[in-house]
Amino acid sequence: MDCIFCKIINGEMPSKKIYEDELVYAFMDIEPTVDGHVLLIPKKHYTDFMELDDDIIIHMNKVRKELTKMLMEKLNVKALSISFNYGDSQVVKHFHMHLLPNLLISDGAKNTVDEVYQIIKK
Ligand code: 5GP
Ligand code: ZN
């Protein structure tokens, strides 16, 4: 299967990793909408949210709570939006959640992905 996100999980493609456990992987979005734009994905290839098993939804909910707290603390922001796309608006057909600090109160990314990554990884 030719899936970019499966390749990232397998280490065949580089990524700026934020978090990993046996079920999920989180990394910096390559074209951030806002500073600190992170993608959270299941390691198992589910095409979209319609395919998700209940167990992975529960686990992703736990992880996104931790990632939300961590991102808000590290980036010193008081707002974060979480979203996912489906159908024609979903470009990468491996389910992913977008974690978007300050989405509704900022006017886009101001720093490079690497600059923000250094702050998050400190
Ligand atoms: P979608 O529209 O499918 O919900 O969003 C796909 C997201 O994946 C976009 O925000 C896009 O910037 C990101 N993306 C696409 N290809 C890559 C990649 O190779 N590496 C990383 N880190 N992000 C990617
Ligand atoms: Zn995949």
Short mmCIF file of N, CA, C and O and ligand atoms in Angstrom, two decimals:
data_model
loop_
_atom_site.label_atom_id
_atom_site.label_comp_id
_atom_site.label_asym_id
_atom_site.label_seq_id
_atom_site.Cartn_x
_atom_site.Cartn_y
_atom_site.Cartn_z
N MET A 1 0.85 -1.21 0.00
CA MET A 1 0.00 0.00 0.00
C MET A 1 0.88 1.25 0.00
O MET A 1 1.85 1.32 0.75
N ASP A 2 0.54 2.20 -0.85
CA ASP A 2 1.38 3.39 -0.98
C ASP A 2 0.80 4.52 -0.12
O ASP A 2 0.15 5.41 -0.63
N CYS A 3 1.07 4.45 1.18
CA CYS A 3 0.49 5.44 2.10
C CYS A 3 1.62 6.21 2.79
O CYS A 3 2.47 5.60 3.44
N ILE A 4 1.60 7.55 2.64
CA ILE A 4 2.68 8.37 3.23
C ILE A 4 2.74 8.17 4.75
O ILE A 4 3.83 8.11 5.32
N PHE A 5 1.60 8.13 5.39
CA PHE A 5 1.62 8.05 6.85
C PHE A 5 2.09 6.68 7.34
O PHE A 5 2.78 6.59 8.36
N CYS A 6 1.76 5.62 6.62
CA CYS A 6 2.32 4.30 6.97
C CYS A 6 3.83 4.33 6.82
O CYS A 6 4.56 3.77 7.64
N LYS A 7 4.32 5.02 5.79
CA LYS A 7 5.78 5.12 5.59
C LYS A 7 6.42 5.90 6.73
O LYS A 7 7.53 5.58 7.16
N ILE A 8 5.76 6.94 7.18
CA ILE A 8 6.29 7.72 8.32
C ILE A 8 6.37 6.84 9.57
O ILE A 8 7.39 6.81 10.25
N ILE A 9 5.32 6.08 9.83
CA ILE A 9 5.31 5.20 11.01
C ILE A 9 6.43 4.16 10.91
O ILE A 9 7.11 3.87 11.88
N ASN A 10 6.63 3.63 9.70
CA ASN A 10 7.65 2.60 9.50
C ASN A 10 9.06 3.15 9.40
O ASN A 10 10.02 2.39 9.25
N GLY A 11 9.19 4.48 9.42
CA GLY A 11 10.51 5.09 9.33
C GLY A 11 11.05 5.15 7.91
O GLY A 11 12.22 5.50 7.69
N GLU A 12 10.22 4.85 6.93
CA GLU A 12 10.66 4.94 5.52
C GLU A 12 10.67 6.38 5.04
O GLU A 12 11.28 6.70 4.02
N MET A 13 9.91 7.23 5.75
CA MET A 13 9.92 8.67 5.43
C MET A 13 10.17 9.42 6.73
O MET A 13 9.68 9.02 7.78
N PRO A 14 10.96 10.53 6.66
CA PRO A 14 11.26 11.26 7.89
C PRO A 14 10.05 11.99 8.44
O PRO A 14 9.13 12.34 7.70
N SER A 15 10.06 12.22 9.74
CA SER A 15 9.02 13.06 10.36
C SER A 15 9.58 13.61 11.66
O SER A 15 10.54 13.09 12.22
N LYS A 16 8.96 14.67 12.13
CA LYS A 16 9.35 15.26 13.41
C LYS A 16 8.38 14.73 14.46
O LYS A 16 7.29 15.23 14.65
N LYS A 17 8.86 13.67 15.14
CA LYS A 17 7.99 12.94 16.07
C LYS A 17 7.75 13.69 17.37
O LYS A 17 8.68 14.24 17.96
N ILE A 18 6.51 13.67 17.80
CA ILE A 18 6.12 14.31 19.06
C ILE A 18 5.84 13.25 20.12
O ILE A 18 6.14 13.42 21.29
N TYR A 19 5.23 12.13 19.69
CA TYR A 19 4.82 11.10 20.65
C TYR A 19 4.63 9.79 19.89
O TYR A 19 4.22 9.80 18.73
N GLU A 20 4.92 8.67 20.60
CA GLU A 20 4.68 7.37 19.99
C GLU A 20 4.40 6.35 21.08
O GLU A 20 5.03 6.37 22.14
N ASP A 21 3.43 5.47 20.86
CA ASP A 21 3.29 4.27 21.70
C ASP A 21 2.93 3.12 20.77
O ASP A 21 3.07 3.25 19.54
N GLU A 22 2.46 2.01 21.33
CA GLU A 22 2.25 0.83 20.47
C GLU A 22 1.11 1.02 19.47
O GLU A 22 1.07 0.35 18.43
N LEU A 23 0.22 1.97 19.75
CA LEU A 23 -0.98 2.12 18.90
C LEU A 23 -1.01 3.39 18.06
O LEU A 23 -1.70 3.42 17.04
N VAL A 24 -0.34 4.43 18.51
CA VAL A 24 -0.46 5.72 17.81
C VAL A 24 0.89 6.41 17.62
O VAL A 24 1.88 6.06 18.28
N TYR A 25 0.88 7.42 16.76
CA TYR A 25 2.09 8.18 16.44
C TYR A 25 1.66 9.64 16.22
O TYR A 25 0.61 9.88 15.60
N ALA A 26 2.42 10.58 16.76
CA ALA A 26 2.10 12.00 16.56
C ALA A 26 3.34 12.73 16.06
O ALA A 26 4.46 12.46 16.52
N PHE A 27 3.14 13.66 15.12
CA PHE A 27 4.27 14.32 14.48
C PHE A 27 3.84 15.69 13.96
O PHE A 27 2.64 15.96 13.80
N MET A 28 4.84 16.52 13.67
CA MET A 28 4.56 17.87 13.17
C MET A 28 4.01 17.80 11.74
O MET A 28 4.55 17.07 10.89
N ASP A 29 2.97 18.58 11.47
CA ASP A 29 2.46 18.70 10.10
C ASP A 29 3.50 19.44 9.25
O ASP A 29 4.08 20.44 9.69
N ILE A 30 3.73 18.96 8.05
CA ILE A 30 4.77 19.52 7.18
C ILE A 30 4.41 20.92 6.65
O ILE A 30 5.29 21.73 6.33
N GLU A 31 3.11 21.17 6.54
CA GLU A 31 2.64 22.49 6.07
C GLU A 31 1.65 23.04 7.08
O GLU A 31 0.43 22.99 6.88
N PRO A 32 2.19 23.55 8.21
CA PRO A 32 1.31 23.91 9.32
C PRO A 32 0.34 25.05 9.02
O PRO A 32 0.72 26.05 8.42
N THR A 33 -0.89 24.87 9.46
CA THR A 33 -1.89 25.92 9.37
C THR A 33 -1.62 26.98 10.44
O THR A 33 -1.86 28.16 10.24
N VAL A 34 -1.16 26.50 11.61
CA VAL A 34 -0.78 27.38 12.73
C VAL A 34 0.50 26.83 13.33
O VAL A 34 0.86 25.66 13.10
N ASP A 35 1.19 27.64 14.15
CA ASP A 35 2.37 27.14 14.86
C ASP A 35 1.95 26.00 15.79
O ASP A 35 0.99 26.13 16.55
N GLY A 36 2.67 24.89 15.73
CA GLY A 36 2.38 23.76 16.61
C GLY A 36 1.34 22.81 16.04
O GLY A 36 0.80 21.99 16.78
N HIS A 37 1.07 22.90 14.76
CA HIS A 37 0.13 21.99 14.08
C HIS A 37 0.69 20.56 14.12
O HIS A 37 1.71 20.26 13.53
N VAL A 38 -0.02 19.72 14.86
CA VAL A 38 0.43 18.33 15.06
C VAL A 38 -0.62 17.38 14.51
O VAL A 38 -1.83 17.64 14.60
N LEU A 39 -0.16 16.27 13.95
CA LEU A 39 -1.07 15.22 13.47
C LEU A 39 -0.94 14.01 14.39
O LEU A 39 0.18 13.61 14.74
N LEU A 40 -2.07 13.47 14.79
CA LEU A 40 -2.11 12.25 15.61
C LEU A 40 -2.74 11.15 14.77
O LEU A 40 -3.87 11.32 14.28
N ILE A 41 -2.02 10.05 14.61
CA ILE A 41 -2.52 8.98 13.73
C ILE A 41 -2.45 7.61 14.43
O ILE A 41 -1.56 7.37 15.24
N PRO A 42 -3.39 6.72 14.08
CA PRO A 42 -3.26 5.34 14.54
C PRO A 42 -2.19 4.64 13.72
O PRO A 42 -2.04 4.94 12.53
N LYS A 43 -1.44 3.73 14.35
CA LYS A 43 -0.41 3.02 13.57
C LYS A 43 -1.05 2.07 12.56
O LYS A 43 -0.53 1.86 11.48
N LYS A 44 -2.21 1.51 12.93
CA LYS A 44 -2.95 0.66 11.98
C LYS A 44 -3.54 1.56 10.90
O LYS A 44 -4.04 2.65 11.21
N HIS A 45 -3.49 1.10 9.67
CA HIS A 45 -4.02 1.91 8.57
C HIS A 45 -5.55 1.82 8.52
O HIS A 45 -6.11 0.85 8.02
N TYR A 46 -6.21 2.86 9.04
CA TYR A 46 -7.64 3.05 8.83
C TYR A 46 -7.75 4.17 7.80
O TYR A 46 -7.15 5.24 7.99
N THR A 47 -8.51 3.99 6.77
CA THR A 47 -8.61 5.01 5.72
C THR A 47 -9.20 6.31 6.25
O THR A 47 -8.70 7.40 5.96
N ASP A 48 -10.26 6.21 7.04
CA ASP A 48 -10.91 7.42 7.55
C ASP A 48 -11.66 7.10 8.83
O ASP A 48 -11.66 5.94 9.29
N PHE A 49 -12.30 8.10 9.42
CA PHE A 49 -12.90 7.91 10.75
C PHE A 49 -14.03 6.89 10.74
O PHE A 49 -14.32 6.28 11.76
N MET A 50 -14.64 6.65 9.60
CA MET A 50 -15.72 5.67 9.51
C MET A 50 -15.22 4.26 9.83
O MET A 50 -16.00 3.40 10.26
N GLU A 51 -13.92 4.01 9.61
CA GLU A 51 -13.37 2.66 9.80
C GLU A 51 -12.87 2.40 11.22
O GLU A 51 -12.55 1.28 11.57
N LEU A 52 -12.76 3.47 12.02
CA LEU A 52 -12.10 3.34 13.33
C LEU A 52 -12.82 2.36 14.26
O LEU A 52 -14.05 2.39 14.36
N ASP A 53 -12.04 1.53 14.97
CA ASP A 53 -12.60 0.67 16.01
C ASP A 53 -12.78 1.49 17.28
O ASP A 53 -12.03 2.44 17.54
N ASP A 54 -13.73 1.06 18.12
CA ASP A 54 -13.98 1.78 19.37
C ASP A 54 -12.72 1.85 20.24
O ASP A 54 -12.44 2.88 20.86
N ASP A 55 -11.96 0.76 20.28
CA ASP A 55 -10.77 0.73 21.15
C ASP A 55 -9.76 1.80 20.77
O ASP A 55 -9.16 2.43 21.63
N ILE A 56 -9.56 2.01 19.47
CA ILE A 56 -8.56 3.01 19.05
C ILE A 56 -9.11 4.42 19.30
O ILE A 56 -8.36 5.32 19.65
N ILE A 57 -10.41 4.58 19.18
CA ILE A 57 -10.99 5.91 19.48
C ILE A 57 -10.75 6.26 20.95
O ILE A 57 -10.34 7.39 21.27
N ILE A 58 -10.98 5.31 21.82
CA ILE A 58 -10.78 5.56 23.26
C ILE A 58 -9.31 5.88 23.53
O ILE A 58 -8.99 6.82 24.26
N HIS A 59 -8.42 5.12 22.91
CA HIS A 59 -6.99 5.38 23.13
C HIS A 59 -6.58 6.74 22.57
O HIS A 59 -5.86 7.49 23.23
N MET A 60 -7.03 7.05 21.37
CA MET A 60 -6.67 8.35 20.77
C MET A 60 -7.21 9.50 21.60
O MET A 60 -6.61 10.57 21.67
N ASN A 61 -8.35 9.28 22.25
CA ASN A 61 -8.89 10.34 23.10
C ASN A 61 -7.97 10.59 24.28
O ASN A 61 -7.71 11.74 24.64
N LYS A 62 -7.45 9.51 24.88
CA LYS A 62 -6.51 9.67 26.01
C LYS A 62 -5.27 10.42 25.56
O LYS A 62 -4.81 11.35 26.21
N VAL A 63 -4.73 9.99 24.42
CA VAL A 63 -3.48 10.60 23.95
C VAL A 63 -3.69 12.06 23.57
O VAL A 63 -2.86 12.92 23.87
N ARG A 64 -4.82 12.36 22.95
CA ARG A 64 -5.00 13.76 22.52
C ARG A 64 -5.17 14.69 23.71
O ARG A 64 -4.83 15.86 23.64
N LYS A 65 -5.70 14.16 24.83
CA LYS A 65 -5.77 14.98 26.04
C LYS A 65 -4.36 15.34 26.50
O LYS A 65 -4.09 16.50 26.85
N GLU A 66 -3.48 14.34 26.54
CA GLU A 66 -2.10 14.58 26.98
C GLU A 66 -1.38 15.53 26.02
O GLU A 66 -0.67 16.44 26.45
N LEU A 67 -1.55 15.29 24.73
CA LEU A 67 -0.88 16.15 23.74
C LEU A 67 -1.41 17.58 23.80
O LEU A 67 -0.65 18.54 23.65
N THR A 68 -2.71 17.72 24.03
CA THR A 68 -3.30 19.06 24.13
C THR A 68 -2.69 19.82 25.30
O THR A 68 -2.25 20.97 25.15
N LYS A 69 -2.62 19.16 26.47
CA LYS A 69 -2.03 19.81 27.65
C LYS A 69 -0.59 20.20 27.38
O LYS A 69 -0.15 21.31 27.68
N MET A 70 0.15 19.25 26.81
CA MET A 70 1.58 19.48 26.55
C MET A 70 1.79 20.64 25.57
O MET A 70 2.59 21.54 25.82
N LEU A 71 1.04 20.64 24.48
CA LEU A 71 1.21 21.69 23.46
C LEU A 71 0.83 23.06 24.02
O LEU A 71 1.53 24.06 23.78
N MET A 72 -0.26 23.11 24.77
CA MET A 72 -0.70 24.41 25.32
C MET A 72 0.31 24.96 26.32
O MET A 72 0.58 26.16 26.35
N GLU A 73 0.88 24.05 27.11
CA GLU A 73 1.91 24.49 28.08
C GLU A 73 3.16 24.97 27.37
O GLU A 73 3.65 26.07 27.60
N LYS A 74 3.68 24.14 26.48
CA LYS A 74 4.95 24.45 25.82
C LYS A 74 4.85 25.70 24.94
O LYS A 74 5.78 26.49 24.85
N LEU A 75 3.72 25.84 24.28
CA LEU A 75 3.58 26.98 23.36
C LEU A 75 2.93 28.19 24.03
O LEU A 75 2.78 29.24 23.41
N ASN A 76 2.58 27.98 25.31
CA ASN A 76 2.00 29.08 26.10
C ASN A 76 0.76 29.68 25.42
O ASN A 76 0.69 30.89 25.20
N VAL A 77 -0.17 28.80 25.05
CA VAL A 77 -1.42 29.27 24.43
C VAL A 77 -2.61 28.79 25.27
O VAL A 77 -2.51 27.82 26.02
N LYS A 78 -3.72 29.45 25.10
CA LYS A 78 -4.91 29.13 25.90
C LYS A 78 -6.04 28.55 25.03
O LYS A 78 -7.18 28.41 25.49
N ALA A 79 -5.73 28.24 23.77
CA ALA A 79 -6.75 27.70 22.87
C ALA A 79 -6.15 26.65 21.96
O ALA A 79 -4.99 26.76 21.53
N LEU A 80 -6.92 25.62 21.69
CA LEU A 80 -6.46 24.59 20.75
C LEU A 80 -7.69 23.92 20.14
O LEU A 80 -8.64 23.61 20.86
N SER A 81 -7.67 23.75 18.84
CA SER A 81 -8.78 23.10 18.14
C SER A 81 -8.33 21.73 17.64
O SER A 81 -7.17 21.55 17.25
N ILE A 82 -9.26 20.80 17.66
CA ILE A 82 -8.97 19.45 17.14
C ILE A 82 -9.98 19.16 16.04
O ILE A 82 -11.18 19.41 16.21
N SER A 83 -9.48 18.67 14.90
CA SER A 83 -10.40 18.37 13.81
C SER A 83 -9.89 17.20 12.98
O SER A 83 -8.72 16.81 13.09
N PHE A 84 -10.79 16.65 12.21
CA PHE A 84 -10.34 15.71 11.17
C PHE A 84 -11.23 15.88 9.96
O PHE A 84 -12.37 16.35 10.08
N ASN A 85 -10.69 15.56 8.82
CA ASN A 85 -11.43 15.70 7.58
C ASN A 85 -11.93 14.35 7.09
O ASN A 85 -11.39 13.30 7.44
N TYR A 86 -12.95 14.41 6.23
CA TYR A 86 -13.56 13.19 5.70
C TYR A 86 -14.06 13.48 4.29
O TYR A 86 -14.45 14.60 3.97
N GLY A 87 -14.02 12.47 3.45
CA GLY A 87 -14.51 12.66 2.08
C GLY A 87 -13.50 13.46 1.27
O GLY A 87 -12.29 13.35 1.46
N ASP A 88 -13.99 14.30 0.40
CA ASP A 88 -13.12 15.01 -0.53
C ASP A 88 -12.14 15.96 0.16
O ASP A 88 -11.12 16.34 -0.42
N SER A 89 -12.45 16.40 1.39
CA SER A 89 -11.53 17.33 2.07
C SER A 89 -10.40 16.59 2.78
O SER A 89 -9.46 17.22 3.27
N GLN A 90 -10.47 15.27 2.83
CA GLN A 90 -9.38 14.49 3.43
C GLN A 90 -8.40 14.11 2.32
O GLN A 90 -8.72 13.30 1.46
N VAL A 91 -7.21 14.73 2.38
CA VAL A 91 -6.22 14.50 1.31
C VAL A 91 -5.47 13.20 1.54
O VAL A 91 -5.34 12.37 0.63
N VAL A 92 -4.98 12.99 2.76
CA VAL A 92 -4.22 11.77 3.06
C VAL A 92 -5.20 10.73 3.61
O VAL A 92 -5.85 10.94 4.64
N LYS A 93 -5.28 9.62 2.91
CA LYS A 93 -6.31 8.62 3.23
C LYS A 93 -5.82 7.61 4.27
O LYS A 93 -5.90 6.38 4.07
N HIS A 94 -5.24 8.13 5.33
CA HIS A 94 -4.91 7.36 6.54
C HIS A 94 -5.42 8.25 7.66
O HIS A 94 -4.95 9.39 7.80
N PHE A 95 -6.38 7.75 8.43
CA PHE A 95 -7.05 8.62 9.40
C PHE A 95 -6.05 9.43 10.24
O PHE A 95 -5.05 8.89 10.71
N HIS A 96 -6.32 10.71 10.42
CA HIS A 96 -5.47 11.56 11.27
C HIS A 96 -6.30 12.66 11.90
O HIS A 96 -7.23 13.19 11.29
N MET A 97 -5.91 13.00 13.13
CA MET A 97 -6.51 14.16 13.80
C MET A 97 -5.53 15.31 13.71
O MET A 97 -4.32 15.13 13.88
N HIS A 98 -6.07 16.49 13.45
CA HIS A 98 -5.26 17.71 13.47
C HIS A 98 -5.37 18.35 14.86
O HIS A 98 -6.49 18.59 15.32
N LEU A 99 -4.25 18.63 15.49
CA LEU A 99 -4.23 19.41 16.73
C LEU A 99 -3.71 20.78 16.36
O LEU A 99 -2.57 20.91 15.86
N LEU A 100 -4.52 21.81 16.62
CA LEU A 100 -4.25 23.13 16.05
C LEU A 100 -4.27 24.21 17.13
O LEU A 100 -5.35 24.79 17.43
N PRO A 101 -3.11 24.47 17.75
CA PRO A 101 -3.07 25.51 18.77
C PRO A 101 -3.50 26.87 18.21
O PRO A 101 -3.08 27.24 17.10
N ASN A 102 -4.32 27.56 18.97
CA ASN A 102 -4.71 28.93 18.63
C ASN A 102 -5.39 29.08 17.26
O ASN A 102 -5.41 30.19 16.71
N LEU A 103 -5.97 28.01 16.74
CA LEU A 103 -6.49 28.06 15.36
C LEU A 103 -7.42 29.26 15.11
O LEU A 103 -7.24 29.99 14.14
N LEU A 104 -8.37 29.45 16.01
CA LEU A 104 -9.40 30.45 15.73
C LEU A 104 -9.02 31.87 16.15
O LEU A 104 -9.76 32.81 15.91
N ILE A 105 -7.84 32.00 16.79
CA ILE A 105 -7.43 33.34 17.23
C ILE A 105 -6.08 33.76 16.69
O ILE A 105 -5.51 34.75 17.12
N SER A 106 -5.54 32.99 15.74
CA SER A 106 -4.26 33.41 15.15
C SER A 106 -4.47 33.60 13.65
O SER A 106 -5.46 33.12 13.08
N ASP A 107 -3.53 34.29 13.03
CA ASP A 107 -3.66 34.42 11.58
C ASP A 107 -2.56 33.62 10.88
O ASP A 107 -1.86 34.12 10.02
N GLY A 108 -2.43 32.37 11.28
CA GLY A 108 -1.55 31.46 10.57
C GLY A 108 -0.21 31.24 11.25
O GLY A 108 0.11 31.89 12.24
N ALA A 109 0.56 30.30 10.69
CA ALA A 109 1.86 29.96 11.25
C ALA A 109 2.84 31.11 11.06
O ALA A 109 2.87 31.73 9.99
N LYS A 110 3.61 31.40 12.11
CA LYS A 110 4.57 32.51 12.05
C LYS A 110 6.02 32.01 12.06
O LYS A 110 6.93 32.74 11.72
N ASN A 111 6.20 30.79 12.52
CA ASN A 111 7.55 30.24 12.67
C ASN A 111 7.69 29.00 11.80
O ASN A 111 6.70 28.41 11.38
N THR A 112 8.95 28.60 11.58
CA THR A 112 9.16 27.38 10.80
C THR A 112 8.78 26.17 11.66
O THR A 112 8.76 26.25 12.89
N VAL A 113 8.51 25.06 10.98
CA VAL A 113 8.17 23.82 11.70
C VAL A 113 9.31 23.47 12.65
O VAL A 113 9.08 23.07 13.80
N ASP A 114 10.54 23.65 12.19
CA ASP A 114 11.68 23.27 13.02
C ASP A 114 11.80 24.15 14.27
O ASP A 114 12.09 23.65 15.36
N GLU A 115 11.56 25.45 14.11
CA GLU A 115 11.61 26.35 15.27
C GLU A 115 10.59 25.93 16.33
O GLU A 115 10.90 25.86 17.52
N VAL A 116 9.38 25.62 15.89
CA VAL A 116 8.33 25.23 16.84
C VAL A 116 8.66 23.86 17.44
O VAL A 116 8.47 23.63 18.64
N TYR A 117 9.20 22.98 16.61
CA TYR A 117 9.57 21.63 17.09
C TYR A 117 10.60 21.72 18.22
O TYR A 117 10.50 20.99 19.20
N GLN A 118 11.55 22.62 18.06
CA GLN A 118 12.58 22.77 19.11
C GLN A 118 11.95 23.20 20.42
O GLN A 118 12.35 22.74 21.50
N ILE A 119 10.95 24.07 20.37
CA ILE A 119 10.26 24.52 21.59
C ILE A 119 9.49 23.36 22.22
O ILE A 119 9.55 23.12 23.42
N ILE A 120 8.80 22.60 21.38
CA ILE A 120 7.97 21.49 21.89
C ILE A 120 8.85 20.39 22.49
O ILE A 120 8.50 19.79 23.51
N LYS A 121 10.00 20.14 21.88
CA LYS A 121 10.86 19.04 22.33
C LYS A 121 11.71 19.39 23.56
O LYS A 121 12.33 18.52 24.15
N LYS A 122 11.75 20.68 23.95
CA LYS A 122 12.58 21.11 25.09
C LYS A 122 12.16 20.43 26.38
O LYS A 122 10.97 20.27 26.62
P1 5GP B 1 -6.05 16.29 5.35
O1 5GP B 1 -6.53 17.31 4.39
O2 5GP B 1 -5.88 14.94 4.71
O3 5GP B 1 -6.86 16.25 6.60
O4 5GP B 1 -4.62 16.79 5.82
C1 5GP B 1 -3.43 16.16 5.50
C2 5GP B 1 -2.33 16.85 6.27
O5 5GP B 1 -1.14 16.09 6.16
C3 5GP B 1 -2.02 18.27 5.76
O6 5GP B 1 -2.13 19.19 6.82
C4 5GP B 1 -0.61 18.14 5.21
O7 5GP B 1 0.16 19.30 5.40
C5 5GP B 1 -0.05 16.95 5.97
N1 5GP B 1 0.97 16.19 5.26
C6 5GP B 1 0.87 15.71 3.98
N2 5GP B 1 1.99 15.03 3.65
C7 5GP B 1 2.80 15.08 4.74
C8 5GP B 1 4.09 14.54 5.01
O8 5GP B 1 4.73 13.90 4.17
N3 5GP B 1 4.62 14.80 6.23
C9 5GP B 1 3.95 15.52 7.19
N4 5GP B 1 4.57 15.72 8.35
N5 5GP B 1 2.72 16.03 6.97
C10 5GP B 1 2.15 15.81 5.77
ZN ZN B 2 -1.46 4.28 6.06
#
